[in-house]
Amino acid sequence: MDADALQKLIHLLQVTDDPLIQEQALITLSNSAAFSVNQDIIRNLDGLSVIGGMLSDCIPKVKEKALNALNNLSMNIKNQEEIQVYITQVCGSVESAPLNSDLQVAGLRLLTNMSVTSDYHHKMINSIPCFLHLLSEGTERTQIQVLKVLVNLSANPAMTRHLLRAQVPSLLLLFDTSINRDILLRALVFAANLKKNMKIEDSAGIQDQYSEDSVFFTLCRGSAPFAQKLASLLHHPDTEVKEQVVRVLTQ
């Protein structure tokens, strides 16, 4: 699509209250944003703020399509600089959306892109308990998407204490040979990142601040069950899984 057509779509979003028209316009903008040249054009036409404004819509489908459009647009660094103002609102949408809904997953996809670098991690700190709740209660689709966010956050040493402090009683259940391979692999990367960063943080002196349901207790202080899980996973048929198990064990 050329700039003129994109401008008309953005203008349409501004003037219509019809949710069906809004949805179709957002879908078209989202598809257009799959092409990098259009990502710049939409930003230069102030499209990011118009689409971002749709996140306040009370109709879930409109919100979801706006999140999908921002997700495609967030593949661009300059666009991320503008989209980051919506991170807190997106986190709120993820928390308030029905469990495992398309809206919730759309929000997690955008947060995944926005957490690839550590620039905006601090804006997601308050949602860490929500992310770990979704890890326990979500379907496989939700678990995979929230683990993508958690893996990105866990790669940042500044997020280590926030993640270790969070409570997730069922974390050990993810480290099992019967678990979906994509979930297991990401859970192992998450654990390996945290254990690596604990060396940097030197958590030995602050152990008492973690509860028995915390990520820290599961992976470190009460680590005997976790160690047993890892020993079993050394016999997993998938090479990448075994590599990550060794990475956890050697941190």
Tab-separated table of C-alpha atoms in Angstrom:
chain	number	residue	atom	x	y	z
A	1	MET	CA	0.000	0.000	0.000
A	2	ASP	CA	1.206	3.533	-0.725
A	3	ALA	CA	1.344	6.354	1.818
A	4	ASP	CA	-1.932	7.849	0.593
A	5	ALA	CA	-3.837	4.611	1.163
A	6	LEU	CA	-2.279	4.162	4.606
A	7	GLN	CA	-3.193	7.725	5.548
A	8	LYS	CA	-6.815	7.078	4.561
A	9	LEU	CA	-6.915	3.991	6.787
A	10	ILE	CA	-5.476	5.901	9.734
A	11	HIS	CA	-7.983	8.709	9.181
A	12	LEU	CA	-10.785	6.142	9.012
A	13	LEU	CA	-9.830	4.891	12.466
A	14	GLN	CA	-10.079	8.428	13.785
A	15	VAL	CA	-13.539	9.181	12.426
A	16	THR	CA	-15.512	5.935	12.715
A	17	ASP	CA	-17.167	4.415	15.776
A	18	ASP	CA	-18.184	1.245	13.940
A	19	PRO	CA	-16.233	-1.631	15.556
A	20	LEU	CA	-16.428	-3.774	12.420
A	21	ILE	CA	-14.852	-1.024	10.319
A	22	GLN	CA	-12.267	-0.422	13.054
A	23	GLU	CA	-11.370	-4.120	13.072
A	24	GLN	CA	-10.951	-4.283	9.302
A	25	ALA	CA	-8.878	-1.098	9.196
A	26	LEU	CA	-6.613	-2.420	11.976
A	27	ILE	CA	-6.231	-5.800	10.241
A	28	THR	CA	-5.218	-4.050	7.011
A	29	LEU	CA	-2.740	-1.811	8.836
A	30	SER	CA	-1.356	-4.853	10.653
A	31	ASN	CA	-0.834	-6.711	7.374
A	32	SER	CA	0.772	-3.622	5.827
A	33	ALA	CA	3.120	-3.323	8.818
A	34	ALA	CA	4.598	-6.702	7.953
A	35	PHE	CA	6.626	-4.776	5.345
A	36	SER	CA	9.424	-2.699	6.849
A	37	VAL	CA	8.942	0.269	4.515
A	38	ASN	CA	5.350	0.635	5.722
A	39	GLN	CA	6.463	0.623	9.360
A	40	ASP	CA	8.206	3.942	8.821
A	41	ILE	CA	5.368	5.397	6.760
A	42	ILE	CA	2.748	4.551	9.412
A	43	ARG	CA	4.916	6.132	12.131
A	44	ASN	CA	5.463	9.274	10.070
A	45	LEU	CA	1.692	9.564	9.536
A	46	ASP	CA	1.190	9.489	13.345
A	47	GLY	CA	-0.390	6.072	12.965
A	48	LEU	CA	1.208	4.679	16.113
A	49	SER	CA	-0.637	7.078	18.405
A	50	VAL	CA	-3.921	6.504	16.541
A	51	ILE	CA	-3.573	2.721	16.826
A	52	GLY	CA	-2.356	3.039	20.415
A	53	GLY	CA	-5.480	5.039	21.202
A	54	MET	CA	-7.548	2.006	20.217
A	55	LEU	CA	-6.133	0.119	23.210
A	56	SER	CA	-8.621	2.042	25.353
A	57	ASP	CA	-11.536	0.594	23.383
A	58	CYS	CA	-13.917	-1.461	25.497
A	59	ILE	CA	-14.544	-3.970	22.679
A	60	PRO	CA	-12.052	-6.863	23.059
A	61	LYS	CA	-11.817	-7.639	19.327
A	62	VAL	CA	-10.878	-4.051	18.482
A	63	LYS	CA	-8.272	-4.036	21.260
A	64	GLU	CA	-6.872	-7.344	20.062
A	65	LYS	CA	-6.518	-6.108	16.475
A	66	ALA	CA	-4.820	-2.924	17.718
A	67	LEU	CA	-2.334	-5.053	19.691
A	68	ASN	CA	-1.665	-7.187	16.611
A	69	ALA	CA	-0.982	-4.071	14.542
A	70	LEU	CA	1.378	-2.632	17.180
A	71	ASN	CA	3.091	-6.016	17.397
A	72	ASN	CA	4.003	-5.911	13.693
A	73	LEU	CA	4.956	-2.244	13.942
A	74	SER	CA	7.218	-2.946	16.951
A	75	MET	CA	9.721	-4.791	14.754
A	76	ASN	CA	11.162	-1.323	14.106
A	77	ILE	CA	13.449	0.308	16.725
A	78	LYS	CA	12.144	3.829	16.125
A	79	ASN	CA	8.588	2.538	16.426
A	80	GLN	CA	9.453	0.862	19.727
A	81	GLU	CA	10.486	4.239	21.108
A	82	GLU	CA	6.926	5.456	20.553
A	83	ILE	CA	5.124	2.217	21.399
A	84	GLN	CA	6.873	1.923	24.786
A	85	VAL	CA	4.477	4.515	26.264
A	86	TYR	CA	1.731	1.877	25.989
A	87	ILE	CA	3.597	-0.937	27.801
A	88	THR	CA	1.911	-0.360	31.172
A	89	GLN	CA	-1.484	-0.298	29.468
A	90	VAL	CA	-0.681	-3.485	27.545
A	91	CYS	CA	0.393	-5.196	30.784
A	92	GLY	CA	-2.944	-4.152	32.290
A	93	SER	CA	-4.795	-5.640	29.322
A	94	VAL	CA	-2.920	-8.925	29.732
A	95	GLU	CA	-3.841	-9.041	33.428
A	96	SER	CA	-7.512	-8.160	32.949
A	97	ALA	CA	-8.199	-10.183	29.804
A	98	PRO	CA	-9.969	-13.557	30.087
A	99	LEU	CA	-7.475	-16.367	30.720
A	100	ASN	CA	-6.044	-17.801	27.472
A	101	SER	CA	-8.061	-15.394	25.326
A	102	ASP	CA	-6.839	-14.099	21.960
A	103	LEU	CA	-6.657	-10.645	23.565
A	104	GLN	CA	-4.348	-11.891	26.318
A	105	VAL	CA	-2.056	-13.695	23.881
A	106	ALA	CA	-1.954	-10.652	21.566
A	107	GLY	CA	-0.770	-8.527	24.501
A	108	LEU	CA	1.920	-11.083	25.380
A	109	ARG	CA	3.144	-11.129	21.774
A	110	LEU	CA	3.633	-7.374	21.818
A	111	LEU	CA	5.392	-7.552	25.199
A	112	THR	CA	7.691	-10.231	23.754
A	113	ASN	CA	8.854	-7.866	21.010
A	114	MET	CA	9.140	-4.956	23.425
A	115	SER	CA	11.298	-7.009	25.818
A	116	VAL	CA	13.857	-8.231	23.272
A	117	THR	CA	16.167	-5.455	24.510
A	118	SER	CA	16.385	-4.459	28.176
A	119	ASP	CA	15.371	-0.844	27.505
A	120	TYR	CA	11.784	-1.253	28.690
A	121	HIS	CA	12.035	-4.155	31.156
A	122	HIS	CA	11.479	-1.845	34.128
A	123	LYS	CA	7.997	-1.067	32.827
A	124	MET	CA	7.028	-4.763	33.193
A	125	ILE	CA	8.222	-5.376	36.766
A	126	ASN	CA	4.777	-5.021	38.362
A	127	SER	CA	3.352	-7.611	35.961
A	128	ILE	CA	5.851	-10.364	36.809
A	129	PRO	CA	3.412	-12.023	39.295
A	130	CYS	CA	0.782	-12.043	36.532
A	131	PHE	CA	3.203	-13.592	34.049
A	132	LEU	CA	4.077	-16.388	36.473
A	133	HIS	CA	0.397	-16.949	37.260
A	134	LEU	CA	-0.210	-17.439	33.526
A	135	LEU	CA	2.696	-19.869	33.494
A	136	SER	CA	0.821	-21.976	36.062
A	137	GLU	CA	-2.747	-21.580	34.818
A	138	GLY	CA	-2.479	-20.995	31.074
A	139	THR	CA	-2.889	-23.363	28.160
A	140	GLU	CA	0.194	-24.435	26.208
A	141	ARG	CA	-0.298	-21.535	23.791
A	142	THR	CA	-0.352	-19.035	26.657
A	143	GLN	CA	2.540	-20.721	28.476
A	144	ILE	CA	4.783	-20.586	25.406
A	145	GLN	CA	4.031	-16.910	24.837
A	146	VAL	CA	4.523	-15.862	28.456
A	147	LEU	CA	7.764	-17.855	28.614
A	148	LYS	CA	9.071	-15.835	25.663
A	149	VAL	CA	8.566	-12.703	27.769
A	150	LEU	CA	10.078	-14.300	30.887
A	151	VAL	CA	13.142	-15.546	28.972
A	152	ASN	CA	13.738	-12.016	27.683
A	153	LEU	CA	13.383	-10.553	31.181
A	154	SER	CA	15.603	-13.221	32.748
A	155	ALA	CA	18.453	-12.338	30.379
A	156	ASN	CA	18.703	-8.968	32.135
A	157	PRO	CA	20.656	-9.131	35.446
A	158	ALA	CA	18.726	-6.100	36.732
A	159	MET	CA	15.513	-8.174	36.677
A	160	THR	CA	16.946	-11.162	38.575
A	161	ARG	CA	15.740	-10.298	42.087
A	162	HIS	CA	12.283	-9.333	40.849
A	163	LEU	CA	11.921	-12.702	39.111
A	164	LEU	CA	13.423	-14.770	41.944
A	165	ARG	CA	11.105	-13.121	44.484
A	166	ALA	CA	7.922	-13.950	42.554
A	167	GLN	CA	5.803	-16.881	43.672
A	168	VAL	CA	4.958	-19.790	41.388
A	169	PRO	CA	4.292	-23.009	43.362
A	170	SER	CA	3.883	-25.156	40.240
A	171	LEU	CA	7.147	-24.168	38.533
A	172	LEU	CA	8.663	-27.619	38.982
A	173	LEU	CA	5.888	-29.162	36.877
A	174	LEU	CA	7.365	-27.538	33.774
A	175	PHE	CA	10.625	-29.490	34.073
A	176	ASP	CA	9.280	-32.858	33.042
A	177	THR	CA	9.893	-35.171	30.085
A	178	SER	CA	6.167	-35.242	29.316
A	179	ILE	CA	5.942	-31.446	28.898
A	180	ASN	CA	5.606	-29.851	25.459
A	181	ARG	CA	9.148	-29.504	24.095
A	182	ASP	CA	8.813	-25.757	23.367
A	183	ILE	CA	7.625	-25.098	26.920
A	184	LEU	CA	10.338	-27.274	28.479
A	185	LEU	CA	13.123	-25.699	26.430
A	186	ARG	CA	12.085	-22.144	27.306
A	187	ALA	CA	11.621	-23.029	30.985
A	188	LEU	CA	15.184	-24.383	31.038
A	189	VAL	CA	16.553	-21.232	29.358
A	190	PHE	CA	14.652	-19.149	31.941
A	191	ALA	CA	16.196	-21.168	34.801
A	192	ALA	CA	19.694	-21.078	33.284
A	193	ASN	CA	19.541	-17.302	32.801
A	194	LEU	CA	18.492	-16.762	36.414
A	195	LYS	CA	21.161	-19.044	37.843
A	196	LYS	CA	23.816	-17.337	35.731
A	197	ASN	CA	22.694	-13.886	36.874
A	198	MET	CA	22.573	-14.971	40.518
A	199	LYS	CA	26.362	-15.186	40.410
A	200	ILE	CA	26.462	-11.561	39.344
A	201	GLU	CA	23.900	-10.558	41.966
A	202	ASP	CA	25.539	-12.697	44.697
A	203	SER	CA	22.226	-13.765	46.203
A	204	ALA	CA	23.765	-15.747	49.076
A	205	GLY	CA	23.365	-12.860	51.468
A	206	ILE	CA	19.709	-12.186	50.673
A	207	GLN	CA	18.218	-15.688	50.753
A	208	ASP	CA	15.923	-14.969	53.686
A	209	GLN	CA	13.824	-12.527	51.681
A	210	TYR	CA	12.455	-15.342	49.480
A	211	SER	CA	9.371	-17.369	50.418
A	212	GLU	CA	9.026	-21.122	49.987
A	213	ASP	CA	6.785	-20.614	46.952
A	214	SER	CA	9.281	-18.309	45.256
A	215	VAL	CA	11.207	-19.008	42.064
A	216	PHE	CA	14.414	-18.733	44.111
A	217	PHE	CA	13.357	-21.443	46.558
A	218	THR	CA	12.344	-23.801	43.736
A	219	LEU	CA	15.543	-23.389	41.723
A	220	CYS	CA	18.095	-22.897	44.488
A	221	ARG	CA	17.379	-23.194	48.190
A	222	GLY	CA	14.981	-26.119	47.962
A	223	SER	CA	16.780	-27.447	44.941
A	224	ALA	CA	16.792	-31.218	45.596
A	225	PRO	CA	13.519	-31.856	43.670
A	226	PHE	CA	14.743	-29.558	40.889
A	227	ALA	CA	18.054	-31.422	40.729
A	228	GLN	CA	16.154	-34.710	40.385
A	229	LYS	CA	14.130	-33.263	37.514
A	230	LEU	CA	17.302	-32.120	35.770
A	231	ALA	CA	18.931	-35.531	36.185
A	232	SER	CA	15.947	-37.136	34.434
A	233	LEU	CA	16.063	-34.583	31.635
A	234	LEU	CA	19.674	-35.479	30.844
A	235	HIS	CA	18.165	-38.507	29.105
A	236	HIS	CA	15.728	-36.414	27.040
A	237	PRO	CA	15.837	-37.303	23.318
A	238	ASP	CA	16.063	-33.650	22.220
A	239	THR	CA	19.620	-32.330	21.892
A	240	GLU	CA	18.712	-28.690	22.619
A	241	VAL	CA	16.900	-29.701	25.801
A	242	LYS	CA	19.954	-31.638	27.008
A	243	GLU	CA	22.203	-28.687	26.182
A	244	GLN	CA	20.081	-26.367	28.308
A	245	VAL	CA	20.000	-28.890	31.172
A	246	VAL	CA	23.811	-28.934	31.147
A	247	ARG	CA	23.808	-25.124	31.069
A	248	VAL	CA	21.596	-25.030	34.184
A	249	LEU	CA	23.747	-27.599	35.978
A	250	THR	CA	27.008	-25.797	35.243
A	251	GLN	CA	25.919	-22.301	36.319
